[in-house]
PDB file of C-alpha atoms in Angstrom:
ATOM      1  CA  MET A   1      73.397 -36.641  45.419  1.00 50.00           C
ATOM      2  CA  ALA A   2      70.027 -35.475  46.444  1.00 51.00           C
ATOM      3  CA  GLU A   3      71.175 -31.850  46.361  1.00 51.00           C
ATOM      4  CA  GLU A   4      72.402 -32.157  42.921  1.00 50.00           C
ATOM      5  CA  LYS A   5      69.210 -33.745  41.644  1.00 49.00           C
ATOM      6  CA  ALA A   6      67.336 -30.829  43.163  1.00 51.00           C
ATOM      7  CA  THR A   7      69.373 -28.351  41.420  1.00 54.00           C
ATOM      8  CA  GLU A   8      69.323 -30.056  38.102  1.00 54.00           C
ATOM      9  CA  SER A   9      65.622 -30.972  38.216  1.00 59.00           C
ATOM     10  CA  PRO A  10      64.161 -27.663  36.656  1.00 58.00           C
ATOM     11  CA  ALA A  11      66.459 -28.007  33.753  1.00 57.00           C
ATOM     12  CA  ALA A  12      66.029 -31.833  33.345  1.00 56.00           C
ATOM     13  CA  ALA A  13      62.222 -31.336  33.676  1.00 55.00           C
ATOM     14  CA  THR A  14      62.013 -28.902  30.768  1.00 57.00           C
ATOM     15  CA  ARG A  15      64.200 -31.160  28.641  1.00 59.00           C
ATOM     16  CA  GLU A  16      61.863 -34.054  29.397  1.00 57.00           C
ATOM     17  CA  VAL A  17      58.876 -31.995  28.258  1.00 60.00           C
ATOM     18  CA  GLU A  18      60.573 -30.796  24.994  1.00 71.00           C
ATOM     19  CA  LYS A  19      61.255 -34.351  23.858  1.00 74.00           C
ATOM     20  CA  ALA A  20      58.101 -35.907  22.465  1.00 75.00           C
ATOM     21  CA  PRO A  21      58.132 -39.598  22.354  1.00 81.00           C
ATOM     22  CA  ILE A  22      58.486 -40.919  18.889  1.00 85.00           C
ATOM     23  CA  GLU A  23      55.891 -43.376  17.833  1.00 84.00           C
ATOM     24  CA  PRO A  24      56.682 -46.254  15.680  1.00 86.00           C
ATOM     25  CA  LEU A  25      55.412 -46.327  12.093  1.00 88.00           C
ATOM     26  CA  LYS A  26      52.484 -48.509  11.623  1.00 88.00           C
ATOM     27  CA  MET A  27      51.961 -50.198   8.454  1.00 91.00           C
ATOM     28  CA  PRO A  28      48.471 -50.145   6.898  1.00 88.00           C
ATOM     29  CA  THR A  29      46.409 -53.493   7.148  1.00 91.00           C
ATOM     30  CA  VAL A  30      45.224 -55.224   4.100  1.00 92.00           C
ATOM     31  CA  GLU A  31      41.741 -53.795   4.595  1.00 92.00           C
ATOM     32  CA  GLU A  32      43.017 -50.291   4.866  1.00 91.00           C
ATOM     33  CA  ILE A  33      44.935 -50.647   1.581  1.00 92.00           C
ATOM     34  CA  ARG A  34      41.814 -52.092  -0.199  1.00 91.00           C
ATOM     35  CA  GLY A  35      39.770 -49.350   1.024  1.00 88.00           C
ATOM     36  CA  GLN A  36      42.021 -46.639  -0.191  1.00 89.00           C
ATOM     37  CA  ASP A  37      42.256 -48.397  -3.677  1.00 88.00           C
ATOM     38  CA  ILE A  38      38.592 -48.205  -3.775  1.00 90.00           C
ATOM     39  CA  TRP A  39      38.271 -44.781  -2.813  1.00 89.00           C
ATOM     40  CA  ASN A  40      41.040 -43.768  -5.237  1.00 88.00           C
ATOM     41  CA  ASN A  41      38.810 -44.972  -8.066  1.00 91.00           C
ATOM     42  CA  CYS A  42      37.384 -42.041  -9.986  1.00 92.00           C
ATOM     43  CA  ALA A  43      34.191 -43.694 -10.638  1.00 94.00           C
ATOM     44  CA  VAL A  44      33.556 -44.639  -6.864  1.00 94.00           C
ATOM     45  CA  ARG A  45      34.609 -41.264  -5.891  1.00 93.00           C
ATOM     46  CA  SER A  46      32.333 -39.391  -8.416  1.00 95.00           C
ATOM     47  CA  VAL A  47      29.206 -41.526  -7.796  1.00 96.00           C
ATOM     48  CA  ALA A  48      29.695 -41.097  -4.031  1.00 96.00           C
ATOM     49  CA  SER A  49      29.959 -37.229  -4.388  1.00 95.00           C
ATOM     50  CA  GLY A  50      27.076 -37.358  -6.530  1.00 96.00           C
ATOM     51  CA  VAL A  51      25.009 -39.143  -4.072  1.00 96.00           C
ATOM     52  CA  MET A  52      26.148 -36.712  -0.968  1.00 96.00           C
ATOM     53  CA  GLY A  53      25.423 -33.911  -3.478  1.00 95.00           C
ATOM     54  CA  GLY A  54      21.885 -35.195  -4.070  1.00 95.00           C
ATOM     55  CA  GLY A  55      21.351 -35.433  -0.425  1.00 95.00           C
ATOM     56  CA  LEU A  56      22.592 -32.003   0.423  1.00 95.00           C
ATOM     57  CA  GLY A  57      20.274 -30.470  -2.299  1.00 94.00           C
ATOM     58  CA  LEU A  58      17.415 -32.601  -0.831  1.00 94.00           C
ATOM     59  CA  MET A  59      17.934 -31.010   2.533  1.00 93.00           C
ATOM     60  CA  MET A  60      18.507 -27.527   1.183  1.00 92.00           C
ATOM     61  CA  GLY A  61      15.450 -27.742  -1.018  1.00 90.00           C
ATOM     62  CA  MET A  62      13.278 -28.719   1.842  1.00 89.00           C
ATOM     63  CA  PHE A  63      14.636 -25.898   3.989  1.00 88.00           C
ATOM     64  CA  LEU A  64      14.349 -23.302   1.433  1.00 87.00           C
ATOM     65  CA  ALA A  65      10.704 -24.298   0.423  1.00 83.00           C
ATOM     66  CA  ALA A  66       9.600 -24.327   3.959  1.00 78.00           C
ATOM     67  CA  LEU A  67      10.686 -20.450   4.008  1.00 80.00           C
ATOM     68  CA  ASP A  68       8.414 -19.618   1.187  1.00 76.00           C
ATOM     69  CA  ASN A  69       5.006 -18.397   1.895  1.00 73.00           C
ATOM     70  CA  PRO A  70       1.932 -18.633  -0.765  1.00 68.00           C
ATOM     71  CA  ILE A  71       1.013 -15.682  -2.736  1.00 73.00           C
ATOM     72  CA  ASN A  72      -2.543 -15.823  -1.647  1.00 72.00           C
ATOM     73  CA  GLN A  73      -1.994 -16.994   1.960  1.00 72.00           C
ATOM     74  CA  ASP A  74      -4.830 -14.706   3.355  1.00 77.00           C
ATOM     75  CA  GLN A  75      -7.544 -16.781   1.473  1.00 83.00           C
ATOM     76  CA  MET A  76      -6.112 -20.219   2.068  1.00 81.00           C
ATOM     77  CA  THR A  77      -7.342 -22.520   4.916  1.00 85.00           C
ATOM     78  CA  GLY A  78      -4.501 -24.111   7.159  1.00 82.00           C
ATOM     79  CA  LYS A  79      -4.907 -27.406   5.292  1.00 88.00           C
ATOM     80  CA  GLN A  80      -4.624 -25.828   1.805  1.00 85.00           C
ATOM     81  CA  GLN A  81      -1.391 -24.030   3.057  1.00 82.00           C
ATOM     82  CA  PHE A  82      -0.029 -27.163   4.363  1.00 85.00           C
ATOM     83  CA  ILE A  83      -0.617 -29.169   0.987  1.00 87.00           C
ATOM     84  CA  TYR A  84       0.844 -26.028  -0.962  1.00 84.00           C
ATOM     85  CA  THR A  85       3.785 -26.111   1.292  1.00 83.00           C
ATOM     86  CA  ALA A  86       4.408 -29.952   1.117  1.00 86.00           C
ATOM     87  CA  LYS A  87       4.127 -29.703  -2.708  1.00 87.00           C
ATOM     88  CA  GLN A  88       6.608 -26.808  -3.007  1.00 86.00           C
ATOM     89  CA  MET A  89       8.928 -28.831  -0.697  1.00 89.00           C
ATOM     90  CA  GLY A  90       8.887 -31.893  -2.901  1.00 90.00           C
ATOM     91  CA  SER A  91       9.334 -30.118  -6.140  1.00 90.00           C
ATOM     92  CA  ARG A  92      12.044 -27.788  -4.825  1.00 90.00           C
ATOM     93  CA  SER A  93      13.769 -30.745  -3.004  1.00 93.00           C
ATOM     94  CA  TRP A  94      13.916 -32.873  -6.148  1.00 94.00           C
ATOM     95  CA  SER A  95      14.923 -29.919  -8.245  1.00 93.00           C
ATOM     96  CA  SER A  96      18.029 -29.120  -5.741  1.00 93.00           C
ATOM     97  CA  ALA A  97      18.851 -32.610  -5.412  1.00 95.00           C
ATOM     98  CA  LYS A  98      19.304 -33.101  -9.210  1.00 95.00           C
ATOM     99  CA  ALA A  99      21.300 -29.883  -9.538  1.00 94.00           C
ATOM    100  CA  PHE A 100      23.715 -30.616  -6.462  1.00 95.00           C
ATOM    101  CA  ALA A 101      24.078 -34.282  -7.585  1.00 96.00           C
ATOM    102  CA  VAL A 102      25.154 -33.303 -11.225  1.00 95.00           C
ATOM    103  CA  MET A 103      27.474 -30.634  -9.686  1.00 95.00           C
ATOM    104  CA  GLY A 104      28.954 -33.053  -7.126  1.00 95.00           C
ATOM    105  CA  PHE A 105      29.438 -35.731  -9.793  1.00 97.00           C
ATOM    106  CA  VAL A 106      30.934 -33.525 -12.286  1.00 96.00           C
ATOM    107  CA  PHE A 107      33.227 -31.600 -10.036  1.00 96.00           C
ATOM    108  CA  SER A 108      34.547 -34.808  -8.301  1.00 95.00           C
ATOM    109  CA  ALA A 109      35.102 -36.578 -11.622  1.00 96.00           C
ATOM    110  CA  ALA A 110      36.938 -33.757 -13.183  1.00 95.00           C
ATOM    111  CA  GLU A 111      38.911 -33.353 -10.204  1.00 94.00           C
ATOM    112  CA  CYS A 112      40.001 -36.890  -9.864  1.00 93.00           C
ATOM    113  CA  VAL A 113      40.756 -37.499 -13.656  1.00 94.00           C
ATOM    114  CA  VAL A 114      42.982 -34.126 -13.710  1.00 94.00           C
ATOM    115  CA  GLU A 115      44.508 -35.312 -10.467  1.00 93.00           C
ATOM    116  CA  LYS A 116      45.404 -38.699 -11.938  1.00 92.00           C
ATOM    117  CA  ALA A 117      46.736 -37.350 -15.082  1.00 93.00           C
ATOM    118  CA  ARG A 118      49.029 -34.809 -13.495  1.00 91.00           C
ATOM    119  CA  ALA A 119      49.903 -37.007 -10.535  1.00 89.00           C
ATOM    120  CA  LYS A 120      49.742 -33.997  -8.437  1.00 88.00           C
ATOM    121  CA  HIS A 121      47.401 -32.830  -5.590  1.00 86.00           C
ATOM    122  CA  ASP A 122      47.331 -28.959  -5.741  1.00 89.00           C
ATOM    123  CA  MET A 123      45.182 -25.993  -6.594  1.00 91.00           C
ATOM    124  CA  THR A 124      45.429 -26.419 -10.548  1.00 92.00           C
ATOM    125  CA  ASN A 125      43.275 -29.602 -10.233  1.00 92.00           C
ATOM    126  CA  THR A 126      40.536 -27.416  -8.222  1.00 93.00           C
ATOM    127  CA  VAL A 127      40.703 -24.822 -10.886  1.00 95.00           C
ATOM    128  CA  VAL A 128      40.469 -27.126 -13.758  1.00 95.00           C
ATOM    129  CA  ALA A 129      37.595 -29.054 -12.275  1.00 95.00           C
ATOM    130  CA  GLY A 130      35.671 -25.870 -11.285  1.00 95.00           C
ATOM    131  CA  CYS A 131      36.004 -24.579 -14.790  1.00 96.00           C
ATOM    132  CA  VAL A 132      34.670 -27.969 -16.128  1.00 96.00           C
ATOM    133  CA  THR A 133      31.768 -28.054 -13.835  1.00 96.00           C
ATOM    134  CA  GLY A 134      30.901 -24.391 -14.336  1.00 96.00           C
ATOM    135  CA  GLY A 135      31.153 -24.754 -18.094  1.00 95.00           C
ATOM    136  CA  THR A 136      29.087 -27.795 -18.115  1.00 94.00           C
ATOM    137  CA  LEU A 137      26.267 -26.589 -15.951  1.00 93.00           C
ATOM    138  CA  SER A 138      25.805 -23.347 -18.018  1.00 94.00           C
ATOM    139  CA  ALA A 139      26.485 -24.872 -21.447  1.00 93.00           C
ATOM    140  CA  ARG A 140      23.038 -24.595 -22.559  1.00 94.00           C
ATOM    141  CA  GLY A 141      23.161 -20.888 -22.277  1.00 95.00           C
ATOM    142  CA  GLY A 142      25.744 -20.809 -25.209  1.00 95.00           C
ATOM    143  CA  PRO A 143      29.429 -20.070 -25.424  1.00 95.00           C
ATOM    144  CA  LYS A 144      29.447 -16.872 -23.384  1.00 96.00           C
ATOM    145  CA  ALA A 145      27.371 -18.479 -20.533  1.00 95.00           C
ATOM    146  CA  ALA A 146      29.867 -21.557 -20.559  1.00 95.00           C
ATOM    147  CA  CYS A 147      32.752 -19.258 -20.303  1.00 95.00           C
ATOM    148  CA  GLY A 148      31.244 -17.165 -17.750  1.00 96.00           C
ATOM    149  CA  GLY A 149      30.172 -20.208 -15.732  1.00 95.00           C
ATOM    150  CA  CYS A 150      33.757 -21.712 -16.102  1.00 96.00           C
ATOM    151  CA  ALA A 151      35.372 -18.588 -14.656  1.00 96.00           C
ATOM    152  CA  MET A 152      33.065 -18.078 -11.963  1.00 96.00           C
ATOM    153  CA  PHE A 153      32.948 -21.597 -10.803  1.00 95.00           C
ATOM    154  CA  ALA A 154      36.575 -21.844 -10.802  1.00 96.00           C
ATOM    155  CA  ALA A 155      36.957 -18.690  -8.767  1.00 96.00           C
ATOM    156  CA  PHE A 156      34.443 -20.086  -6.407  1.00 95.00           C
ATOM    157  CA  SER A 157      36.430 -23.536  -6.114  1.00 94.00           C
ATOM    158  CA  VAL A 158      39.864 -21.591  -5.380  1.00 93.00           C
ATOM    159  CA  ALA A 159      37.982 -19.547  -2.774  1.00 93.00           C
ATOM    160  CA  ILE A 160      36.576 -22.503  -0.963  1.00 92.00           C
ATOM    161  CA  GLU A 161      39.811 -24.378  -1.150  1.00 90.00           C
ATOM    162  CA  LYS A 162      41.703 -21.317   0.206  1.00 89.00           C
ATOM    163  CA  PHE A 163      39.011 -21.040   2.983  1.00 90.00           C
ATOM    164  CA  LEU A 164      39.249 -24.951   3.851  1.00 87.00           C
ATOM    165  CA  ASP A 165      43.160 -24.837   3.134  1.00 79.00           C
ATOM    166  CA  ARG A 166      43.406 -28.348   2.133  1.00 60.00           C
ATOM    167  CA  HIS A 167      46.568 -27.755  -0.282  1.00 53.00           C
ATOM    168  CA  ASP A 168      49.787 -26.737   1.309  1.00 54.00           C
TER     169      ASP A 168
END
């Protein structure tokens, strides 16, 4: 009997390795369901995206302003350069924060509304949301600018989605 197990053990071992244990289905708790319901609200999702976009814009504005050198740097003292850089960081951060907040809010709201209306989660939602966002952000430039913004932002959104591969 020991000899039989010795001869069968390599094949039996591979069968055991191939079979992964099946984990039982876990039902979500009441708190998890409430959290999902709150996050599935388009207003909550849009505001959260706007806040996160504003934070990203704030950080990017600070970083990019820190890389800027004053034009008349040779004639400025260290204190003047520091004050100039701080003012530039503040104004650029605020400007970038507003732009990214609006962009995040509009994109998230458009995608959520389209997703709820279509009852699908696919690339079309991203294209429509990108078009709405690009058109909204460039609408002040006139109809040509709005159409160009729509097309470019939609293409950019699709490229990012393909890169992140969120949709199967």
